[in-house]
Short mmCIF file of C-alpha atoms in Angstrom, two decimals:
data_model
loop_
_atom_site.label_atom_id
_atom_site.label_comp_id
_atom_site.label_asym_id
_atom_site.label_seq_id
_atom_site.Cartn_x
_atom_site.Cartn_y
_atom_site.Cartn_z
CA MET A 1 89.69 124.14 63.99
CA ASP A 2 90.51 125.71 67.33
CA ASN A 3 87.58 124.14 69.17
CA TYR A 4 88.89 120.56 69.51
CA ASN A 5 89.18 120.92 73.27
CA SER A 6 85.62 122.20 73.63
CA ILE A 7 84.60 118.83 72.18
CA ALA A 8 87.33 116.45 73.40
CA VAL A 9 87.35 116.21 77.19
CA THR A 10 90.08 113.63 77.67
CA SER A 11 92.18 111.25 75.58
CA ARG A 12 93.17 107.84 76.93
CA ILE A 13 95.54 105.08 75.83
CA ARG A 14 95.34 101.63 77.43
CA PHE A 15 97.55 98.55 77.09
CA ALA A 16 96.52 95.08 78.26
CA ARG A 17 99.35 92.80 79.40
CA ASN A 18 99.41 89.29 80.90
CA PHE A 19 102.16 87.26 82.51
CA SER A 20 103.00 84.16 80.49
CA ASN A 21 103.67 82.00 83.54
CA ILE A 22 100.38 82.36 85.45
CA SER A 23 96.70 81.78 84.64
CA PHE A 24 94.45 84.44 83.13
CA ILE A 25 92.37 86.34 85.67
CA SER A 26 89.21 84.30 84.96
CA LYS A 27 91.12 81.13 85.94
CA LEU A 28 93.38 82.63 88.60
CA THR A 29 92.70 80.72 91.83
CA ASP A 30 96.17 79.64 92.98
CA ASP A 31 97.25 81.74 95.98
CA ASP A 32 100.92 81.63 94.96
CA GLU A 33 100.10 82.94 91.48
CA ILE A 34 97.91 85.70 92.92
CA ASP A 35 100.66 86.66 95.36
CA TYR A 36 103.23 86.73 92.53
CA LEU A 37 101.05 89.01 90.42
CA VAL A 38 100.38 91.42 93.27
CA GLN A 39 103.84 91.56 94.78
CA SER A 40 105.82 91.69 91.53
CA THR A 41 103.82 94.56 90.06
CA ARG A 42 103.86 96.46 93.34
CA GLY A 43 107.62 95.95 93.62
CA LEU A 44 108.30 97.26 90.13
CA PHE A 45 106.38 100.51 90.61
CA GLU A 46 107.80 101.09 94.08
CA HIS A 47 111.24 100.74 92.51
CA MET A 48 110.34 103.17 89.73
CA GLY A 49 109.08 105.74 92.25
CA GLY A 50 106.38 108.38 91.90
CA PHE A 51 103.48 105.96 92.27
CA ALA A 52 101.03 105.14 95.06
CA TYR A 53 99.76 101.58 95.49
CA TYR A 54 96.25 100.70 96.70
CA SER A 55 94.86 97.23 97.36
CA LEU A 56 91.12 97.30 96.72
CA SER A 57 90.47 94.60 99.33
CA LYS A 58 91.77 97.01 101.99
CA MET A 59 89.66 99.93 100.75
CA PRO A 60 86.02 100.57 101.70
CA LEU A 61 83.65 99.85 98.83
CA SER A 62 82.61 103.51 98.90
CA ARG A 63 86.21 104.53 98.20
CA CYS A 64 86.38 102.10 95.28
CA THR A 65 83.15 103.54 93.90
CA ALA A 66 84.54 107.06 94.28
CA LEU A 67 87.49 106.08 92.05
CA LEU A 68 85.04 104.61 89.53
CA GLU A 69 83.07 107.88 89.44
CA ARG A 70 86.32 109.68 88.65
CA HIS A 71 87.13 107.26 85.78
CA ILE A 72 90.26 106.10 87.64
CA ILE A 73 89.27 102.43 87.84
CA SER A 74 86.68 100.17 86.18
CA LYS A 75 83.72 98.27 87.58
CA GLU A 76 85.51 95.03 86.63
CA LEU A 77 88.40 95.94 88.94
CA ILE A 78 85.91 96.45 91.77
CA GLU A 79 84.27 93.09 91.01
CA ASN A 80 87.71 91.47 91.49
CA ARG A 81 88.54 93.51 94.59
CA ASP A 82 89.55 90.45 96.61
CA ILE A 83 92.72 90.27 94.48
CA SER A 84 92.88 93.55 92.54
CA SER A 85 94.86 96.73 93.10
CA VAL A 86 95.50 100.08 91.45
CA ILE A 87 98.74 102.01 91.07
CA ILE A 88 98.47 105.75 90.39
CA ASN A 89 101.00 108.52 89.80
CA GLU A 90 100.76 111.87 91.56
CA ASP A 91 98.63 113.76 89.04
CA GLU A 92 96.52 110.67 88.18
CA SER A 93 97.57 110.77 84.53
CA ILE A 94 99.08 107.27 84.68
CA ILE A 95 96.93 104.48 86.14
CA ILE A 96 97.86 100.80 86.40
CA MET A 97 95.03 98.38 87.17
CA VAL A 98 96.21 94.98 88.41
CA GLY A 99 93.79 92.05 88.40
CA GLU A 100 91.05 93.43 86.16
CA GLU A 101 90.12 91.40 83.03
CA ASP A 102 93.85 91.09 82.33
CA HIS A 103 96.76 90.89 84.75
CA ILE A 104 97.85 94.45 84.02
CA ARG A 105 96.02 97.29 82.31
CA GLU A 106 98.17 100.37 81.85
CA GLN A 107 96.44 103.66 81.16
CA SER A 108 97.59 107.15 80.29
CA ILE A 109 95.17 110.09 80.30
CA SER A 110 95.62 113.49 78.68
CA LYS A 111 93.32 116.51 78.69
CA GLY A 112 91.58 117.38 75.43
CA PHE A 113 92.47 115.86 72.08
CA ASP A 114 95.91 114.37 72.70
CA LEU A 115 96.03 110.66 71.95
CA GLN A 116 99.63 110.90 70.78
CA GLY A 117 100.70 112.61 73.99
CA ALA A 118 98.94 109.98 76.10
CA TYR A 119 100.63 107.25 74.05
CA ASP A 120 104.10 108.79 74.32
CA ARG A 121 103.80 109.01 78.13
CA LEU A 122 102.69 105.39 78.45
CA ILE A 123 105.40 103.83 76.29
CA PRO A 124 108.20 104.13 78.95
CA ILE A 125 105.90 102.46 81.50
CA ASP A 126 105.12 99.65 79.08
CA GLU A 127 108.81 99.18 78.30
CA GLU A 128 109.53 98.74 82.02
CA ILE A 129 106.83 96.08 82.27
CA LEU A 130 108.04 94.25 79.16
CA THR A 131 111.63 94.38 80.41
CA HIS A 132 110.96 93.12 83.94
CA PHE A 133 108.25 90.52 83.30
CA ASN A 134 107.74 87.59 80.95
CA ILE A 135 104.66 88.89 79.12
CA ALA A 136 102.48 86.52 77.06
CA TYR A 137 103.14 87.14 73.37
CA ASP A 138 102.67 85.17 70.16
CA ASP A 139 104.48 85.93 66.90
CA GLU A 140 101.24 85.56 64.92
CA TYR A 141 98.62 86.99 67.30
CA GLY A 142 100.66 89.54 69.23
CA PHE A 143 100.01 90.11 72.94
CA LEU A 144 97.76 87.41 74.38
CA THR A 145 94.78 88.75 76.32
CA SER A 146 91.66 87.52 78.08
CA SER A 147 89.51 88.78 75.18
CA PRO A 148 90.29 87.92 71.54
CA ALA A 149 89.22 91.46 70.61
CA ASN A 150 92.33 92.79 72.37
CA LEU A 151 94.88 90.59 70.60
CA GLY A 152 97.62 92.20 68.52
CA PRO A 153 99.05 95.32 70.14
CA ALA A 154 96.37 94.93 72.86
CA MET A 155 95.84 98.68 72.80
CA ARG A 156 92.72 100.77 73.15
CA ALA A 157 92.65 104.45 72.22
CA SER A 158 89.64 106.42 73.40
CA ILE A 159 88.44 110.01 73.46
CA MET A 160 85.73 111.33 75.75
CA VAL A 161 83.66 113.84 73.78
CA PHE A 162 81.07 116.48 74.66
CA ILE A 163 78.61 116.67 71.75
CA PRO A 164 75.34 118.33 72.82
CA ALA A 165 74.52 119.66 69.34
CA LEU A 166 74.76 116.23 67.71
CA GLU A 167 72.70 114.76 70.51
CA ARG A 168 69.99 117.42 70.21
CA ASN A 169 69.80 116.81 66.46
CA GLY A 170 69.21 113.08 66.90
CA LYS A 171 72.51 112.05 65.32
CA ILE A 172 73.73 109.60 67.98
CA ASP A 173 72.32 106.41 66.43
CA GLU A 174 73.87 107.45 63.14
CA LEU A 175 77.25 107.91 64.83
CA ILE A 176 77.00 104.54 66.56
CA SER A 177 76.31 102.86 63.21
CA SER A 178 79.09 104.77 61.45
CA ALA A 179 81.60 103.96 64.21
CA ARG A 180 80.79 100.26 63.97
CA LYS A 181 81.53 100.27 60.21
CA TYR A 182 85.02 101.60 60.95
CA GLY A 183 85.72 99.06 63.68
CA LEU A 184 85.09 101.61 66.42
CA THR A 185 82.66 101.88 69.32
CA PHE A 186 80.58 104.82 70.46
CA ARG A 187 79.47 104.49 74.10
CA GLY A 188 78.25 106.31 77.17
CA MET A 189 80.61 108.17 79.49
CA TYR A 190 81.45 105.11 81.64
CA GLY A 191 82.16 102.85 78.67
CA GLU A 192 80.65 99.55 77.65
CA GLY A 193 77.10 98.91 78.80
CA THR A 194 76.52 102.41 80.15
CA ASP A 195 74.06 105.07 79.10
CA ALA A 196 75.02 108.51 77.91
CA ILE A 197 74.33 111.37 80.28
CA GLY A 198 75.16 115.05 80.03
CA SER A 199 76.02 114.72 76.30
CA PHE A 200 79.27 112.85 77.05
CA TYR A 201 80.31 109.88 74.90
CA GLN A 202 83.40 107.73 74.35
CA ILE A 203 84.93 106.96 70.96
CA SER A 204 87.33 104.00 70.93
CA ASN A 205 88.63 101.18 68.75
CA GLN A 206 86.64 97.96 68.97
CA GLY A 207 89.61 95.65 68.53
CA SER A 208 93.31 95.78 67.77
CA LEU A 209 94.19 92.53 66.00
CA GLY A 210 95.78 93.20 62.60
CA LEU A 211 96.44 96.87 63.39
CA THR A 212 99.53 98.70 64.53
CA GLU A 213 99.46 101.10 67.44
CA GLU A 214 99.85 104.02 65.04
CA GLU A 215 96.96 102.81 62.90
CA ILE A 216 94.69 102.60 65.93
CA ILE A 217 95.53 106.16 66.97
CA ASP A 218 94.97 107.40 63.41
CA LYS A 219 91.64 105.58 63.06
CA VAL A 220 90.21 106.95 66.33
CA SER A 221 91.62 110.42 65.61
CA ASP A 222 90.14 110.56 62.11
CA PHE A 223 86.70 109.60 63.39
CA PHE A 224 86.96 112.17 66.17
CA LEU A 225 87.86 114.89 63.67
CA ASP A 226 84.81 114.01 61.61
CA VAL A 227 82.58 114.09 64.70
CA SER A 228 84.10 117.43 65.69
CA LYS A 229 83.38 118.92 62.26
CA GLN A 230 79.75 117.84 62.50
CA GLU A 231 79.38 119.06 66.09
CA GLU A 232 80.88 122.46 65.31
CA SER A 233 78.55 122.95 62.34
CA LEU A 234 75.48 121.98 64.35
CA ARG A 235 76.53 124.21 67.24
CA GLY A 236 76.38 127.13 64.85
CA GLU A 237 72.91 126.12 63.64
CA LEU A 238 71.73 125.63 67.22
CA PHE A 239 72.85 129.13 68.14
CA ASP A 240 71.31 130.76 65.06
CA ASN A 241 67.99 128.93 65.14
CA ASN A 242 67.32 128.38 68.83
CA TYR A 243 69.05 131.22 70.64
CA ILE A 244 66.14 132.28 72.87
CA GLU A 245 65.17 128.74 73.88
CA LEU A 246 68.80 127.79 74.47
CA ARG A 247 69.59 130.86 76.57
CA ASP A 248 66.46 130.21 78.62
CA GLU A 249 67.60 126.61 79.25
CA VAL A 250 71.07 127.75 80.29
CA GLN A 251 69.81 130.41 82.70
CA ARG A 252 67.24 128.04 84.15
CA ALA A 253 70.03 125.50 84.71
CA TYR A 254 72.06 128.16 86.51
CA GLY A 255 69.03 129.11 88.60
CA ILE A 256 68.32 125.53 89.67
CA LEU A 257 71.94 124.66 90.43
CA THR A 258 72.44 127.78 92.56
CA ASN A 259 69.11 127.67 94.39
CA CYS A 260 67.96 124.04 94.66
CA TYR A 261 67.40 122.45 98.04
CA SER A 262 67.72 118.86 96.74
CA ILE A 263 69.12 117.44 93.52
CA THR A 264 69.87 113.97 92.13
CA GLU A 265 73.23 113.10 90.60
CA ASN A 266 71.76 112.63 87.10
CA GLU A 267 69.94 115.97 87.18
CA MET A 268 73.10 117.68 88.40
CA ILE A 269 75.11 116.25 85.48
CA LYS A 270 72.51 117.33 82.91
CA LEU A 271 72.33 120.87 84.31
CA LEU A 272 76.11 121.23 84.55
CA SER A 273 76.28 120.21 80.89
CA LEU A 274 73.82 122.96 79.99
CA LEU A 275 76.15 125.47 81.66
CA LYS A 276 79.10 123.95 79.79
CA LEU A 277 77.18 124.39 76.52
CA GLY A 278 76.25 127.93 77.54
CA SER A 279 79.91 128.78 78.09
CA ILE A 280 80.68 127.85 74.47
CA TYR A 281 78.24 130.57 73.37
CA ASP A 282 79.43 133.09 76.02
CA MET A 283 76.02 132.95 77.70
CA VAL A 284 77.90 132.16 80.89
CA LYS A 285 81.54 132.47 81.86
CA ILE A 286 83.28 129.60 83.66
CA LYS A 287 86.05 131.00 85.81
CA ASP A 288 88.04 127.76 86.14
CA GLU A 289 87.23 125.03 83.61
CA GLU A 290 89.26 122.37 85.41
CA MET A 291 87.51 122.96 88.73
CA PHE A 292 84.14 123.08 86.97
CA MET A 293 84.71 119.67 85.36
CA LYS A 294 85.54 118.19 88.77
CA LEU A 295 82.00 119.02 89.91
CA TYR A 296 80.72 116.20 87.71
CA TYR A 297 82.34 113.61 89.97
CA HIS A 298 82.53 115.63 93.19
CA GLY A 299 78.74 115.47 93.13
CA GLY A 300 78.76 111.69 92.69
CA GLY A 301 77.42 109.79 95.68
CA SER A 302 80.67 108.20 96.82
CA ASN A 303 82.91 111.22 96.17
CA LEU A 304 80.44 113.48 97.94
CA LYS A 305 80.62 111.29 101.03
CA GLU A 306 84.41 111.48 100.95
CA ILE A 307 84.41 115.27 100.65
CA ILE A 308 81.65 115.89 103.20
CA LYS A 309 81.35 113.40 106.06
CA PHE A 310 77.61 113.77 106.48
CA SER A 311 75.46 111.62 108.76
CA LYS A 312 72.95 109.04 107.52
CA GLU A 313 70.16 111.28 108.78
CA LYS A 314 71.07 113.95 106.23
CA LYS A 315 69.84 113.09 102.75
CA GLU A 316 72.45 112.77 100.00
CA ASN A 317 70.46 114.85 97.50
CA VAL A 318 70.24 117.73 99.99
CA VAL A 319 73.97 117.63 100.74
CA ARG A 320 74.71 117.53 97.00
CA ALA A 321 72.53 120.59 96.42
CA GLU A 322 74.32 122.55 99.16
CA TYR A 323 77.75 121.60 97.85
CA ILE A 324 77.07 122.18 94.14
CA SER A 325 75.20 125.44 94.74
CA LYS A 326 78.18 127.05 96.48
CA ARG A 327 80.68 125.88 93.87
CA VAL A 328 78.61 126.93 90.87
CA LYS A 329 78.11 130.41 92.38
CA ASN A 330 81.90 130.74 92.68
CA LEU A 331 82.76 129.31 89.28
CA VAL A 332 80.01 130.37 86.88
CA PHE A 333 78.84 133.87 85.97
CA LEU A 334 75.82 134.76 83.89
CA GLY A 335 76.15 136.85 80.76
CA GLY A 336 79.79 135.95 80.33
CA GLU A 337 80.90 138.68 82.74
CA LEU A 338 83.41 137.92 85.49
#
């Protein structure tokens, strides 16, 4: 199938690692241990080069939230911002969170369906960490982590998917149940405890104990391929059976996004996703897919305030409408004609 990347948005590999000689994050109160964690990880990545280091305690909360909206960091890292930091490479494809639930959480992100590529790019980073630090490991249980679910290789593989046809056909509960049977999770776009919005979901392994890294990648990939097959089939049915209603929804979404005076973040996401669905059927043409996808987080409250330094007197929903309207007019064209 050639449409994997119209379904898979991003692929992500994450490793959890903990130093064997200091307390887990939940028990980490000793200033010397905190300083060792922060300074040693910062020193390693400065030595490696190509990374920027940010201490969350020195960043405004709005900046931290902006990184969360972009899926760069987690809410847990923000909750620990008095000690936590993030290390990011230039294109933001490699992200190291220090002081989250575990001492170090390494992440590699690839566009589309590319778990293997994300894994291959993260392995050299992990090897540097394992070489330079004494990482907690047990011959029976594998890497020791703050959560028993992450024992073993302590790896999570996840794919962000866009599945509007499955959602419209009421198949999400079925997918959640099916994923659970295979030791996987099916969650909203921001992960555990979050709601789905804009037809975006995350597929990931639930645990890693007893599995190899390759088996985890295969398990998540196989489930994704099954989801993709179902989504592609239902997209065809949706087009054949509901063309008029669907085209009306897409054009209304375009009309609202390009003419609204005020819009909430949630409504923006839902309407952008209608345009994304419309582009699959050539009802609209998206000039630059990468720039279009950035609108999802550019329109987030914290990112919007970073892009446009607007005063408190000006309402966020009005500023969002102005910003999104201009960008959609430049990026999206009705009828599939550029």
